[in-house]
Amino acid sequence: MKIGMRTVKTAIAAGLSMFLAQQIGLLYAPAAGIIAILSVGNTKKTSLFTGIGRLISLAIATLLAFVSFHLLGFGPIGFVLFLFLFIPTAVYFNLTDGIVVNSVLVTHYMMERSFAWPLIGNAFLLMSIGIGFALLFNLYMPDGERALKERQQLVEETFKSLLKDMSIALTEKEKATLPQVCQTLLGDIKQGKQQAMVHSENQWRGEASYYEEYFTMRQSQARLLLEMVDLLQLFWVEEAYTNAFQELLSFTAESFHENNDGKEILAKIAALYEDYRQKPLPQTRAEFENRAQLFQFLQTFKSFIEIKADFSEQMQTMAR
């Protein structure tokens, strides 16, 4: 049985929360440990914002409990009224994370049959101690950047492989595996986006959002690549232009990189597009449809590269 880092942090934070609450003489000290357990999140920002939200919702819960218990008494009926008021209010203000824990803290008022200031302070101290230790232990998070770079490398290698295979597929009939590879690529990118989101949530500054932007950009490219793969099934390239198309795809594969701004590739696409436009008009319906699908392929390929070019320009602007 493997014990993860989050389990270790949660257990120690809970124990220390209970210990401190007991040492300073708080009522219902174990509640601080439970609050710590509920407050150790997956990321630093999650823990911080959840903690702030729970403190705000505790203030709301205390006010609504005061009204409910004074109207219907310190018993089950009063507690039911409290829940009828508190739950919709918490949902409305997007404070649902605090519903359970603050409902428990409100029962302390009910059991003590009092809203004396020391008792209210007791509830806020329990909450603050639990949240505080959760935040303290969540300050340490494994650096996810190495895993992100590995995912990034995997994605780029898959793109390169796909582009090379598409180049070969121009002269071969067997293209059935390309859509499957595209779907696998999209899955890898989705995982990369999830890793990037967690990494970003563990940074106090917004710089880490680069990886989220990067994987979003690659996701858009992968979807266009899937369209291009589908188009490969529908058209053929005249022998005189086969080498030009293959060279374009191969060059893109070889130069495919995080830092490539795509401008040289766009120039090559424009040149090939213009050269192909100079050809005599199609003579048959089949030739016309083939020409249209081929132009659509080139246009999609252009959009594929433009996505990267726009991303590079955006990153350069942000770096200034």
Short mmCIF file of C-alpha atoms in Angstrom, two decimals, residues 20-27 122:
data_model
loop_
_atom_site.label_atom_id
_atom_site.label_comp_id
_atom_site.label_asym_id
_atom_site.label_seq_id
_atom_site.Cartn_x
_atom_site.Cartn_y
_atom_site.Cartn_z
CA LEU A 20 -3.18 23.41 18.94
CA ALA A 21 -6.93 23.78 19.46
CA GLN A 22 -6.69 21.65 22.61
CA GLN A 23 -3.67 23.54 23.91
CA ILE A 24 -5.39 26.91 23.71
CA GLY A 25 -8.51 25.51 25.34
CA LEU A 26 -10.99 25.64 22.48
CA LEU A 27 -14.29 23.80 22.74
CA ASN A 122 -14.30 29.64 19.25
#
